XYZ file of C-alpha atoms in Angstrom:
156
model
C 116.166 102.324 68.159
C 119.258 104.498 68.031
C 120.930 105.009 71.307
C 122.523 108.601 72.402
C 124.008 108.152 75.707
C 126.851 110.570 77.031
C 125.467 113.017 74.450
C 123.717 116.263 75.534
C 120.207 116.476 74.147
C 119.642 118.369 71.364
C 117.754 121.479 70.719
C 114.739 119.359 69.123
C 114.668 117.091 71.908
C 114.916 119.333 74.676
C 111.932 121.203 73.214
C 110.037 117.968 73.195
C 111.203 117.179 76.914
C 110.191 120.731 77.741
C 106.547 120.388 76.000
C 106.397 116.836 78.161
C 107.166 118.358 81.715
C 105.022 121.537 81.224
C 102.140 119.658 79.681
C 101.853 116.201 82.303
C 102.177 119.947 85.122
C 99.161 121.388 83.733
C 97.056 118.044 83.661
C 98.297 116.985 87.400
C 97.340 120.507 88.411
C 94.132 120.579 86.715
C 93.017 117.431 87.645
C 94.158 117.757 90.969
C 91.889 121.293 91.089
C 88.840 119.608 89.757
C 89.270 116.492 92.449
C 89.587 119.064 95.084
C 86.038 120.973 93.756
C 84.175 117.971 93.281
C 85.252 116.302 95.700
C 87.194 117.679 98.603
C 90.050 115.233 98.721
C 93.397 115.793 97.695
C 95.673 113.713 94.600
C 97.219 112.516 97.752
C 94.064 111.978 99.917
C 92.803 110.249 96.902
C 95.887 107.754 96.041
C 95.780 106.964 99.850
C 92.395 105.882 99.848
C 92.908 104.007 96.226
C 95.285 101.850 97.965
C 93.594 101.092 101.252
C 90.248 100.027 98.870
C 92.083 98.014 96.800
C 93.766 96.301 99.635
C 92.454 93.145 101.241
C 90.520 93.932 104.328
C 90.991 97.848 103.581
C 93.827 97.918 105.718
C 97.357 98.308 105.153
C 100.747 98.701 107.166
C 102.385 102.171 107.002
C 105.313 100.710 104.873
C 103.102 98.948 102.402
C 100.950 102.186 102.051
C 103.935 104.057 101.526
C 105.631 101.991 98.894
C 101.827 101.613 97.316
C 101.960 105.640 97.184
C 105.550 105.753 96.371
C 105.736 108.372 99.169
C 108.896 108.552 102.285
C 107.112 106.877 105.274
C 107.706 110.760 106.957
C 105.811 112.084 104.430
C 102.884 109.521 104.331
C 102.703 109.833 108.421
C 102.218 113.573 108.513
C 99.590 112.948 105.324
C 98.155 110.162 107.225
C 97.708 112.346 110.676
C 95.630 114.633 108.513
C 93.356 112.022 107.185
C 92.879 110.358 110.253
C 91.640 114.149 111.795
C 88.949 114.268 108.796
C 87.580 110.950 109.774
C 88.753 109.127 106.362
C 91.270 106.624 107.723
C 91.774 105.303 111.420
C 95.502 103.836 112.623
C 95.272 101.055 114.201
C 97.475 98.224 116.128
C 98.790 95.563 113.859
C 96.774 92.448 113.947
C 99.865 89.753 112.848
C 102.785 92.276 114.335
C 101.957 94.236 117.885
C 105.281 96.467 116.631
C 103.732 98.245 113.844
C 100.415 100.014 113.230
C 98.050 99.160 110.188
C 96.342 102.177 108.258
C 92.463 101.045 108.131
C 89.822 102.946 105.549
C 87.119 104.025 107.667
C 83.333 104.086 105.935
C 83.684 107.919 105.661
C 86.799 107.356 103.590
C 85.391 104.475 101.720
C 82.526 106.836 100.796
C 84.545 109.908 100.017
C 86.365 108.083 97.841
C 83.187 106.849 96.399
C 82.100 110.134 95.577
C 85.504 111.525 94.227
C 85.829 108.176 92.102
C 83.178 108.908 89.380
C 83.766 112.411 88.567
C 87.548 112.348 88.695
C 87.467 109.223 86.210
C 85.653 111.870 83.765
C 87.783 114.213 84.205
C 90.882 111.331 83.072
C 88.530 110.468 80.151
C 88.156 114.363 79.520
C 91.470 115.687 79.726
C 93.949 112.648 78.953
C 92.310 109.933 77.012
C 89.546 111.662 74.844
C 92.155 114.094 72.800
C 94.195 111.102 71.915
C 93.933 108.535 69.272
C 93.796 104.403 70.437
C 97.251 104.553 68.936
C 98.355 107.700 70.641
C 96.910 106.603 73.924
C 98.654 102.863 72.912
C 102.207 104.799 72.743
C 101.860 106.532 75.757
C 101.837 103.915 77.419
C 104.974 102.363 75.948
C 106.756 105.617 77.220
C 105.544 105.188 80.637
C 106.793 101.569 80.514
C 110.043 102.609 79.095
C 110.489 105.437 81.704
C 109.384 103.364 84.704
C 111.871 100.634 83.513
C 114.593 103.481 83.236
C 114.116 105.218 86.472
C 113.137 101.513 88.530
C 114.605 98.537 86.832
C 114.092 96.234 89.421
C 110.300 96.287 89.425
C 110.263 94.562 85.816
């Protein structure tokens, strides 16, 4: 593959770039709008929860949440204190560390995520996979590899 570094992009690729930003904005926001309907929860409510059911015991410290996220630990806390006033997580003392605080799913979380998890997962199948061939689908992921290896090197 050739290589164009210290070049400015062209006209052709900056359209593609351009097509690429505006189109992954309109399926985040529309998926994001029909989690909210069906659901109530939030992209963020809904990665938060993701993480805490996926995690042994349900429960995770802030800083593991927060990398799990990808969110600033400020951000996550003020997301978190909203949660935790809905009733869908609970913070809670550290069980190994009595310096930090562990981020526990409580049952209404575990069932709001429950609810959100079916009809959000048709919306994914709706809006990304179904318009795109096995090898169209196949190459998108390649360019999600090759921009997460880009922007995070370390993590491969």
């Amino acid at each position: 593959m050739e290589r164009r570094h210290g070049r400015l992009p062209t006209t052709e690729e900056l359209r593609v770039w351009r097509d690429f930003v505006e189109t992954t904005e309109r399926l985040r926001s529309e998926l994001a709008s029909r989690l909210q309907g069906d659901s109530g929860l939030s992209t963020g409510d809904y990665s938060v929860l993701l993480a805490l059911q996926e995690a042994e015991g349900h429960r995770l410290r802030s800083s593991e949440l927060a990398a799990a996220v990808g969110w600033e630990r400020s951000r996550l806390s003020h997301h978190l204190g909203r949660m935790e006033r809905r009733g869908l997580i609970r913070r809670v003392e550290c069980v190994t560390d009595n310096r930090g605080a562990e981020v526990l799913l409580t049952d209404e979380g575990a069932q709001g995520f429950r609810r959100a998890t079916l009809p959000h997962l048709k919306a994914v199948r709706e809006l990304f996979v179904d318009p795109l061939t096995a090898e169209q689908l196949a190459v998108a992921g390649e360019i999600a590899a090759a921009l997460r290896a880009r922007l995070d090197p370390d993590a491969s």
